[in-house]
Amino acid sequence: MRKLDPFLLSLIAAIALATFLPCRGSAASALSSLTTLCIAIMFFLQGAKLEPLAVIESVRDWRLQGSVLACTFLLFPILGLALNFIFPHLLQNDMWRGVLFLCCLPSTVQSSIALTSIARGNVPASICAATLSNLAGIILTPILVTLILQHGGAWSGRAIIDVATQLLLPFIIGQFLHTRIGGWVKEHKSLISLTDRGSIVLVVYTAFSHAVVEGIWHRVSLADLLITFAVDLALLGGVLAFTHSLGKKLGFSNASIISLNFCGSKKSLASGVPMANVLFPTAVVGTVVLPLMIYHQLQLFICTLLARHYSRRSGV
């Protein structure tokens, strides 16, 4: 059985701290400014770390890459909207908003690649697919959420501009400086990972501090969390089944089916939390990221079991 990873435990600790010791007043304003800076630094370092040629390499196997993008940015939103349409009163509005936001996010990078490797899948394809998904997500995620949630009043066309200036611009600057500092970033992977995860924990604490002040735990019950768990599980199970069938129907090799399975079913917490912080009203960010945090642990646990199953089946 897979245990809770330290990163998720730190996120739970941040929520607990915000619940009992929320940041308020001028301290909250200062922390929000620090959070914005940390997010920009995080995307800058991601840009500096990524080889520019990786973007070009990402589109070589267009059928596989296109399938991953279609599942990530088309299948997920359709499933989310369908569930919301069929069961509109199953969750409160802000939690449904979080589920739909989750459906619009890009795939993960590290876990998609790691699980593909464990399952003896097409690792180079997963590297390309995860990279392309994250680059596309910087543009596609705000556009999708604007279209899907436009009636909720939380989004506008300005959302795309905010993402471009606070996330995409630092990433592009990092790309331009790749030749100068890319080597240093790669040599200090553990430090960069700590910076990335620390930034996300800070964002979660800040978001939940605002949410606690706004009374999140009076609005979200244990039943809401359990139902959200069930909705996330249904999404993950449905997409895993669909991607496996799609790969077979398109005649992919077993290795490429595994790559599509994992890259097409994942959702990025690392991208999602900063995007939610940039694009949603402060009062609802804490509620919006709850479905994503639940999905994050679900995908790690279930996909690890699936990767081990694939590995045993291949006789490794």
mmCIF file of C-alpha atoms in Angstrom:
data_model
loop_
_atom_site.group_PDB
_atom_site.id
_atom_site.type_symbol
_atom_site.label_atom_id
_atom_site.label_comp_id
_atom_site.label_asym_id
_atom_site.label_seq_id
_atom_site.Cartn_x
_atom_site.Cartn_y
_atom_site.Cartn_z
ATOM 1 C CA MET A 1 0.000 0.000 0.000
ATOM 2 C CA ARG A 2 1.254 3.434 -0.873
ATOM 3 C CA LYS A 3 1.669 5.810 2.064
ATOM 4 C CA LEU A 4 0.851 9.502 1.983
ATOM 5 C CA ASP A 5 3.823 11.288 0.461
ATOM 6 C CA PRO A 6 5.622 13.994 2.493
ATOM 7 C CA PHE A 7 4.479 16.703 0.098
ATOM 8 C CA LEU A 8 0.814 15.885 0.650
ATOM 9 C CA LEU A 9 1.396 15.740 4.401
ATOM 10 C CA SER A 10 2.917 19.230 4.244
ATOM 11 C CA LEU A 11 -0.155 20.462 2.378
ATOM 12 C CA ILE A 12 -2.423 18.951 5.033
ATOM 13 C CA ALA A 13 -0.276 20.634 7.698
ATOM 14 C CA ALA A 14 -0.656 23.969 5.879
ATOM 15 C CA ILE A 15 -4.450 23.561 5.881
ATOM 16 C CA ALA A 16 -4.413 22.673 9.584
ATOM 17 C CA LEU A 17 -2.222 25.685 10.403
ATOM 18 C CA ALA A 18 -4.487 27.976 8.394
ATOM 19 C CA THR A 19 -7.520 26.538 10.166
ATOM 20 C CA PHE A 20 -6.219 27.317 13.651
ATOM 21 C CA LEU A 21 -3.839 30.210 12.910
ATOM 22 C CA PRO A 22 -5.032 31.974 9.739
ATOM 23 C CA CYS A 23 -3.076 34.931 8.448
ATOM 24 C CA ARG A 24 -5.097 38.149 8.706
ATOM 25 C CA GLY A 25 -4.996 41.861 7.905
ATOM 26 C CA SER A 26 -1.743 43.475 6.754
ATOM 27 C CA ALA A 27 0.146 40.218 7.320
ATOM 28 C CA ALA A 28 -2.216 38.503 4.853
ATOM 29 C CA SER A 29 -1.575 41.233 2.257
ATOM 30 C CA ALA A 30 2.185 40.881 2.680
ATOM 31 C CA LEU A 31 1.926 37.093 2.420
ATOM 32 C CA SER A 32 -0.140 37.389 -0.771
ATOM 33 C CA SER A 33 2.567 39.562 -2.336
ATOM 34 C CA LEU A 34 5.235 37.066 -1.261
ATOM 35 C CA THR A 35 3.143 34.237 -2.721
ATOM 36 C CA THR A 36 2.905 36.019 -6.085
ATOM 37 C CA LEU A 37 6.683 36.460 -6.112
ATOM 38 C CA CYS A 38 7.301 32.803 -5.205
ATOM 39 C CA ILE A 39 4.993 31.610 -7.983
ATOM 40 C CA ALA A 40 6.818 33.787 -10.524
ATOM 41 C CA ILE A 41 10.184 32.414 -9.340
ATOM 42 C CA MET A 42 8.863 28.860 -9.565
ATOM 43 C CA PHE A 43 7.776 29.268 -13.206
ATOM 44 C CA PHE A 44 11.004 31.121 -14.008
ATOM 45 C CA LEU A 45 13.057 28.172 -12.735
ATOM 46 C CA GLN A 46 10.846 25.725 -14.640
ATOM 47 C CA GLY A 47 11.567 27.691 -17.811
ATOM 48 C CA ALA A 48 15.297 27.791 -17.088
ATOM 49 C CA LYS A 49 15.367 24.022 -16.449
ATOM 50 C CA LEU A 50 13.536 22.926 -19.605
ATOM 51 C CA GLU A 51 15.602 22.320 -22.721
ATOM 52 C CA PRO A 52 14.198 24.551 -25.519
ATOM 53 C CA LEU A 53 14.493 21.636 -27.949
ATOM 54 C CA ALA A 54 12.110 19.649 -25.734
ATOM 55 C CA VAL A 55 9.277 21.816 -27.033
ATOM 56 C CA ILE A 56 10.068 20.778 -30.602
ATOM 57 C CA GLU A 57 10.578 17.149 -29.618
ATOM 58 C CA SER A 58 7.153 17.167 -27.964
ATOM 59 C CA VAL A 59 5.275 17.143 -31.262
ATOM 60 C CA ARG A 60 7.142 14.367 -33.075
ATOM 61 C CA ASP A 61 4.665 11.554 -32.372
ATOM 62 C CA TRP A 62 1.636 13.666 -33.212
ATOM 63 C CA ARG A 63 -0.922 10.864 -32.783
ATOM 64 C CA LEU A 64 0.146 10.055 -29.229
ATOM 65 C CA GLN A 65 0.734 13.667 -28.245
ATOM 66 C CA GLY A 66 -2.576 14.711 -29.781
ATOM 67 C CA SER A 67 -4.380 11.937 -27.905
ATOM 68 C CA VAL A 68 -2.879 13.060 -24.585
ATOM 69 C CA LEU A 69 -3.839 16.689 -25.238
ATOM 70 C CA ALA A 70 -7.367 15.683 -26.299
ATOM 71 C CA CYS A 71 -7.888 13.648 -23.121
ATOM 72 C CA THR A 72 -6.394 16.372 -20.918
ATOM 73 C CA PHE A 73 -8.124 19.432 -22.371
ATOM 74 C CA LEU A 74 -11.228 17.981 -24.049
ATOM 75 C CA LEU A 75 -12.285 14.678 -22.457
ATOM 76 C CA PHE A 76 -11.858 15.865 -18.876
ATOM 77 C CA PRO A 77 -13.896 19.086 -19.315
ATOM 78 C CA ILE A 78 -16.663 17.139 -21.083
ATOM 79 C CA LEU A 79 -16.821 14.586 -18.257
ATOM 80 C CA GLY A 80 -16.788 17.318 -15.626
ATOM 81 C CA LEU A 81 -19.595 19.231 -17.327
ATOM 82 C CA ALA A 82 -21.598 16.025 -17.777
ATOM 83 C CA LEU A 83 -21.323 15.156 -14.077
ATOM 84 C CA ASN A 84 -22.240 18.718 -13.118
ATOM 85 C CA PHE A 85 -25.249 18.633 -15.474
ATOM 86 C CA ILE A 86 -26.503 15.253 -14.257
ATOM 87 C CA PHE A 87 -25.861 15.875 -10.545
ATOM 88 C CA PRO A 88 -26.021 19.670 -10.129
ATOM 89 C CA HIS A 89 -26.943 19.519 -6.439
ATOM 90 C CA LEU A 90 -24.490 16.789 -5.478
ATOM 91 C CA LEU A 91 -21.911 19.414 -4.449
ATOM 92 C CA GLN A 92 -22.101 23.067 -3.520
ATOM 93 C CA ASN A 93 -21.208 25.571 -6.245
ATOM 94 C CA ASP A 94 -17.650 26.328 -5.131
ATOM 95 C CA MET A 95 -16.782 22.620 -4.913
ATOM 96 C CA TRP A 96 -18.229 22.008 -8.379
ATOM 97 C CA ARG A 97 -16.174 24.970 -9.534
ATOM 98 C CA GLY A 98 -13.115 23.224 -8.117
ATOM 99 C CA VAL A 99 -13.958 19.977 -9.921
ATOM 100 C CA LEU A 100 -14.384 21.814 -13.238
ATOM 101 C CA PHE A 101 -11.147 23.725 -12.649
ATOM 102 C CA LEU A 102 -9.395 20.404 -12.028
ATOM 103 C CA CYS A 103 -10.738 19.125 -15.356
ATOM 104 C CA CYS A 104 -9.095 22.020 -17.216
ATOM 105 C CA LEU A 105 -5.579 21.592 -15.815
ATOM 106 C CA PRO A 106 -2.546 20.131 -17.629
ATOM 107 C CA SER A 107 -0.971 16.771 -16.856
ATOM 108 C CA THR A 108 1.765 16.233 -14.299
ATOM 109 C CA VAL A 109 5.418 15.942 -15.303
ATOM 110 C CA GLN A 110 7.396 14.045 -12.659
ATOM 111 C CA SER A 111 4.797 11.449 -11.656
ATOM 112 C CA SER A 112 3.691 10.749 -15.244
ATOM 113 C CA ILE A 113 7.279 10.024 -16.273
ATOM 114 C CA ALA A 114 8.109 8.049 -13.124
ATOM 115 C CA LEU A 115 5.012 5.844 -13.360
ATOM 116 C CA THR A 116 5.542 5.242 -17.078
ATOM 117 C CA SER A 117 9.064 4.079 -16.239
ATOM 118 C CA ILE A 118 7.824 1.728 -13.489
ATOM 119 C CA ALA A 119 5.242 0.272 -15.903
ATOM 120 C CA ARG A 120 7.879 -0.195 -18.640
ATOM 121 C CA GLY A 121 6.061 2.190 -20.950
ATOM 122 C CA ASN A 122 7.272 4.674 -23.554
ATOM 123 C CA VAL A 123 9.272 7.022 -21.309
ATOM 124 C CA PRO A 124 10.494 9.429 -24.056
ATOM 125 C CA ALA A 125 6.896 9.842 -25.239
ATOM 126 C CA SER A 126 5.768 10.572 -21.686
ATOM 127 C CA ILE A 127 8.487 13.172 -21.245
ATOM 128 C CA CYS A 128 7.332 14.892 -24.431
ATOM 129 C CA ALA A 129 3.625 14.556 -23.632
ATOM 130 C CA ALA A 130 3.945 15.899 -20.090
ATOM 131 C CA THR A 131 6.115 18.796 -21.264
ATOM 132 C CA LEU A 132 3.773 19.749 -24.094
ATOM 133 C CA SER A 133 0.724 19.439 -21.836
ATOM 134 C CA ASN A 134 2.181 21.852 -19.279
ATOM 135 C CA LEU A 135 3.246 24.372 -21.897
ATOM 136 C CA ALA A 136 -0.192 24.213 -23.535
ATOM 137 C CA GLY A 137 -1.890 24.454 -20.151
ATOM 138 C CA ILE A 138 -0.476 27.898 -19.450
ATOM 139 C CA ILE A 139 -2.635 29.150 -22.322
ATOM 140 C CA LEU A 140 -5.437 26.575 -22.576
ATOM 141 C CA THR A 141 -6.365 26.278 -18.890
ATOM 142 C CA PRO A 142 -7.496 29.895 -18.406
ATOM 143 C CA ILE A 143 -9.297 29.837 -21.761
ATOM 144 C CA LEU A 144 -11.154 26.624 -20.874
ATOM 145 C CA VAL A 145 -12.124 27.773 -17.411
ATOM 146 C CA THR A 146 -13.257 31.112 -18.785
ATOM 147 C CA LEU A 147 -15.564 29.281 -21.194
ATOM 148 C CA ILE A 148 -16.809 26.708 -18.683
ATOM 149 C CA LEU A 149 -17.261 28.989 -15.673
ATOM 150 C CA GLN A 150 -18.215 32.214 -17.425
ATOM 151 C CA HIS A 151 -21.738 32.060 -15.990
ATOM 152 C CA GLY A 152 -20.319 31.828 -12.494
ATOM 153 C CA GLY A 153 -18.967 35.354 -12.708
ATOM 154 C CA ALA A 154 -15.533 34.414 -11.352
ATOM 155 C CA TRP A 155 -13.653 34.623 -14.626
ATOM 156 C CA SER A 156 -13.163 37.091 -17.424
ATOM 157 C CA GLY A 157 -10.885 37.551 -20.415
ATOM 158 C CA ARG A 158 -8.482 39.280 -18.040
ATOM 159 C CA ALA A 159 -7.706 35.865 -16.566
ATOM 160 C CA ILE A 160 -5.616 34.992 -19.613
ATOM 161 C CA ILE A 161 -3.658 38.241 -19.275
ATOM 162 C CA ASP A 162 -3.020 37.553 -15.579
ATOM 163 C CA VAL A 163 -1.695 34.060 -16.317
ATOM 164 C CA ALA A 164 0.441 35.408 -19.160
ATOM 165 C CA THR A 165 2.086 38.077 -16.994
ATOM 166 C CA GLN A 166 2.449 36.142 -13.742
ATOM 167 C CA LEU A 167 3.160 32.631 -15.060
ATOM 168 C CA LEU A 168 3.993 32.592 -18.774
ATOM 169 C CA LEU A 169 6.281 35.663 -18.787
ATOM 170 C CA PRO A 170 8.586 34.313 -16.020
ATOM 171 C CA PHE A 171 8.654 30.956 -17.849
ATOM 172 C CA ILE A 172 9.676 32.616 -21.131
ATOM 173 C CA ILE A 173 12.383 34.666 -19.384
ATOM 174 C CA GLY A 174 13.678 31.431 -17.871
ATOM 175 C CA GLN A 175 13.774 29.865 -21.341
ATOM 176 C CA PHE A 176 15.829 32.763 -22.681
ATOM 177 C CA LEU A 177 18.295 32.338 -19.811
ATOM 178 C CA HIS A 178 18.446 28.535 -20.124
ATOM 179 C CA THR A 179 21.934 28.514 -21.652
ATOM 180 C CA ARG A 180 23.264 30.657 -18.793
ATOM 181 C CA ILE A 181 21.628 29.134 -15.732
ATOM 182 C CA GLY A 182 20.041 25.891 -16.973
ATOM 183 C CA GLY A 183 23.075 23.871 -15.906
ATOM 184 C CA TRP A 184 23.031 25.350 -12.407
ATOM 185 C CA VAL A 185 19.304 24.627 -12.052
ATOM 186 C CA LYS A 186 19.801 20.992 -13.069
ATOM 187 C CA GLU A 187 22.717 20.601 -10.657
ATOM 188 C CA HIS A 188 20.542 21.767 -7.772
ATOM 189 C CA LYS A 189 17.449 19.643 -8.421
ATOM 190 C CA SER A 190 16.746 19.001 -4.748
ATOM 191 C CA LEU A 191 16.951 22.717 -3.945
ATOM 192 C CA ILE A 192 14.668 23.600 -6.856
ATOM 193 C CA SER A 193 12.223 20.864 -5.858
ATOM 194 C CA LEU A 194 12.175 22.230 -2.310
ATOM 195 C CA THR A 195 11.567 25.740 -3.692
ATOM 196 C CA ASP A 196 8.733 24.509 -5.937
ATOM 197 C CA ARG A 197 7.011 22.541 -3.202
ATOM 198 C CA GLY A 198 7.600 25.250 -0.628
ATOM 199 C CA SER A 199 5.930 27.766 -2.949
ATOM 200 C CA ILE A 200 2.878 25.536 -3.339
ATOM 201 C CA VAL A 201 2.621 24.968 0.430
ATOM 202 C CA LEU A 202 2.799 28.741 0.921
ATOM 203 C CA VAL A 203 0.059 29.268 -1.663
ATOM 204 C CA VAL A 204 -2.136 26.669 0.047
ATOM 205 C CA TYR A 205 -1.609 28.262 3.471
ATOM 206 C CA THR A 206 -2.389 31.725 2.107
ATOM 207 C CA ALA A 207 -5.472 30.511 0.229
ATOM 208 C CA PHE A 208 -6.843 28.604 3.179
ATOM 209 C CA SER A 209 -6.153 31.483 5.564
ATOM 210 C CA HIS A 210 -8.427 33.649 3.437
ATOM 211 C CA ALA A 211 -10.915 30.781 3.169
ATOM 212 C CA VAL A 212 -11.007 30.193 6.929
ATOM 213 C CA VAL A 213 -11.585 33.891 7.556
ATOM 214 C CA GLU A 214 -14.446 33.670 5.037
ATOM 215 C CA GLY A 215 -15.873 30.636 6.880
ATOM 216 C CA ILE A 216 -14.902 27.719 4.610
ATOM 217 C CA TRP A 217 -15.406 25.062 7.294
ATOM 218 C CA HIS A 218 -18.929 26.324 7.859
ATOM 219 C CA ARG A 219 -19.637 25.819 4.146
ATOM 220 C CA VAL A 220 -17.751 22.569 3.463
ATOM 221 C CA SER A 221 -18.786 19.499 5.453
ATOM 222 C CA LEU A 222 -17.284 16.032 5.785
ATOM 223 C CA ALA A 223 -20.052 14.809 3.475
ATOM 224 C CA ASP A 224 -18.903 17.341 0.834
ATOM 225 C CA LEU A 225 -15.349 15.992 1.070
ATOM 226 C CA LEU A 226 -16.503 12.372 0.764
ATOM 227 C CA ILE A 227 -18.704 13.169 -2.239
ATOM 228 C CA THR A 228 -15.832 15.089 -3.858
ATOM 229 C CA PHE A 229 -13.651 12.025 -3.298
ATOM 230 C CA ALA A 230 -16.247 9.894 -5.115
ATOM 231 C CA VAL A 231 -16.519 12.382 -8.003
ATOM 232 C CA ASP A 232 -12.722 12.522 -8.370
ATOM 233 C CA LEU A 233 -12.548 8.732 -8.281
ATOM 234 C CA ALA A 234 -15.189 8.495 -11.010
ATOM 235 C CA LEU A 235 -13.261 10.962 -13.189
ATOM 236 C CA LEU A 236 -9.963 9.151 -12.732
ATOM 237 C CA GLY A 237 -11.440 5.699 -13.306
ATOM 238 C CA GLY A 238 -13.362 6.826 -16.376
ATOM 239 C CA VAL A 239 -10.355 8.474 -18.008
ATOM 240 C CA LEU A 240 -8.037 5.552 -17.243
ATOM 241 C CA ALA A 241 -10.491 3.170 -18.898
ATOM 242 C CA PHE A 242 -11.016 5.490 -21.876
ATOM 243 C CA THR A 243 -7.321 6.112 -22.535
ATOM 244 C CA HIS A 244 -6.573 2.390 -22.437
ATOM 245 C CA SER A 245 -9.356 1.668 -24.939
ATOM 246 C CA LEU A 246 -8.360 4.616 -27.138
ATOM 247 C CA GLY A 247 -4.753 3.443 -27.314
ATOM 248 C CA LYS A 248 -5.847 -0.020 -28.401
ATOM 249 C CA LYS A 249 -8.272 1.357 -30.983
ATOM 250 C CA LEU A 250 -5.566 3.580 -32.485
ATOM 251 C CA GLY A 251 -3.191 0.633 -32.725
ATOM 252 C CA PHE A 252 -0.585 1.969 -30.291
ATOM 253 C CA SER A 253 2.074 -0.344 -28.908
ATOM 254 C CA ASN A 254 1.653 -1.472 -25.296
ATOM 255 C CA ALA A 255 4.394 0.948 -24.256
ATOM 256 C CA SER A 256 2.611 3.881 -25.894
ATOM 257 C CA ILE A 257 -0.751 2.827 -24.411
ATOM 258 C CA ILE A 258 0.867 3.017 -20.971
ATOM 259 C CA SER A 259 2.193 6.484 -21.771
ATOM 260 C CA LEU A 260 -1.253 7.651 -22.916
ATOM 261 C CA ASN A 261 -2.855 6.014 -19.868
ATOM 262 C CA PHE A 262 -0.717 7.867 -17.355
ATOM 263 C CA CYS A 263 -0.150 11.215 -19.094
ATOM 264 C CA GLY A 264 -3.775 11.504 -20.190
ATOM 265 C CA SER A 265 -5.261 10.824 -16.753
ATOM 266 C CA LYS A 266 -3.062 13.020 -14.542
ATOM 267 C CA LYS A 267 -3.755 16.547 -13.296
ATOM 268 C CA SER A 268 -1.014 18.844 -12.057
ATOM 269 C CA LEU A 269 -1.171 20.112 -8.488
ATOM 270 C CA ALA A 270 2.053 22.046 -9.102
ATOM 271 C CA SER A 271 0.426 24.078 -11.887
ATOM 272 C CA GLY A 272 -3.114 24.055 -10.522
ATOM 273 C CA VAL A 273 -2.571 25.669 -7.128
ATOM 274 C CA PRO A 274 -0.626 28.684 -8.487
ATOM 275 C CA MET A 275 -3.136 29.128 -11.314
ATOM 276 C CA ALA A 276 -6.053 29.042 -8.889
ATOM 277 C CA ASN A 277 -4.305 31.636 -6.737
ATOM 278 C CA VAL A 278 -3.738 33.924 -9.727
ATOM 279 C CA LEU A 279 -7.119 33.532 -11.373
ATOM 280 C CA PHE A 280 -9.840 32.968 -8.796
ATOM 281 C CA PRO A 281 -11.210 35.435 -6.253
ATOM 282 C CA THR A 282 -9.343 35.156 -2.953
ATOM 283 C CA ALA A 283 -12.460 34.147 -1.044
ATOM 284 C CA VAL A 284 -12.974 30.927 -3.059
ATOM 285 C CA VAL A 285 -9.412 29.735 -3.785
ATOM 286 C CA GLY A 286 -9.293 27.500 -0.712
ATOM 287 C CA THR A 287 -12.495 25.712 -1.697
ATOM 288 C CA VAL A 288 -11.539 25.491 -5.361
ATOM 289 C CA VAL A 289 -8.253 23.642 -4.730
ATOM 290 C CA LEU A 290 -9.789 21.012 -2.415
ATOM 291 C CA PRO A 291 -10.971 18.697 -5.252
ATOM 292 C CA LEU A 292 -7.525 19.011 -6.873
ATOM 293 C CA MET A 293 -5.715 18.041 -3.669
ATOM 294 C CA ILE A 294 -7.958 15.002 -3.253
ATOM 295 C CA TYR A 295 -7.456 14.016 -6.897
ATOM 296 C CA HIS A 296 -3.679 14.410 -6.502
ATOM 297 C CA GLN A 297 -3.445 11.699 -3.858
ATOM 298 C CA LEU A 298 -5.948 9.474 -5.648
ATOM 299 C CA GLN A 299 -3.977 9.543 -8.899
ATOM 300 C CA LEU A 300 -0.714 8.770 -7.114
ATOM 301 C CA PHE A 301 -2.161 5.810 -5.230
ATOM 302 C CA ILE A 302 -4.220 4.216 -8.018
ATOM 303 C CA CYS A 303 -1.725 4.830 -10.827
ATOM 304 C CA THR A 304 1.101 3.388 -8.734
ATOM 305 C CA LEU A 305 -0.907 0.180 -8.302
ATOM 306 C CA LEU A 306 -1.670 0.201 -12.034
ATOM 307 C CA ALA A 307 2.004 0.762 -12.926
ATOM 308 C CA ARG A 308 3.019 -2.199 -10.783
ATOM 309 C CA HIS A 309 0.346 -4.306 -12.485
ATOM 310 C CA TYR A 310 1.699 -3.373 -15.928
ATOM 311 C CA SER A 311 5.234 -4.129 -14.776
ATOM 312 C CA ARG A 312 4.303 -7.617 -13.474
ATOM 313 C CA ARG A 313 2.347 -8.328 -16.658
ATOM 314 C CA SER A 314 5.412 -7.576 -18.759
ATOM 315 C CA GLY A 315 7.403 -10.058 -16.666
ATOM 316 C CA VAL A 316 9.742 -7.447 -15.159
#
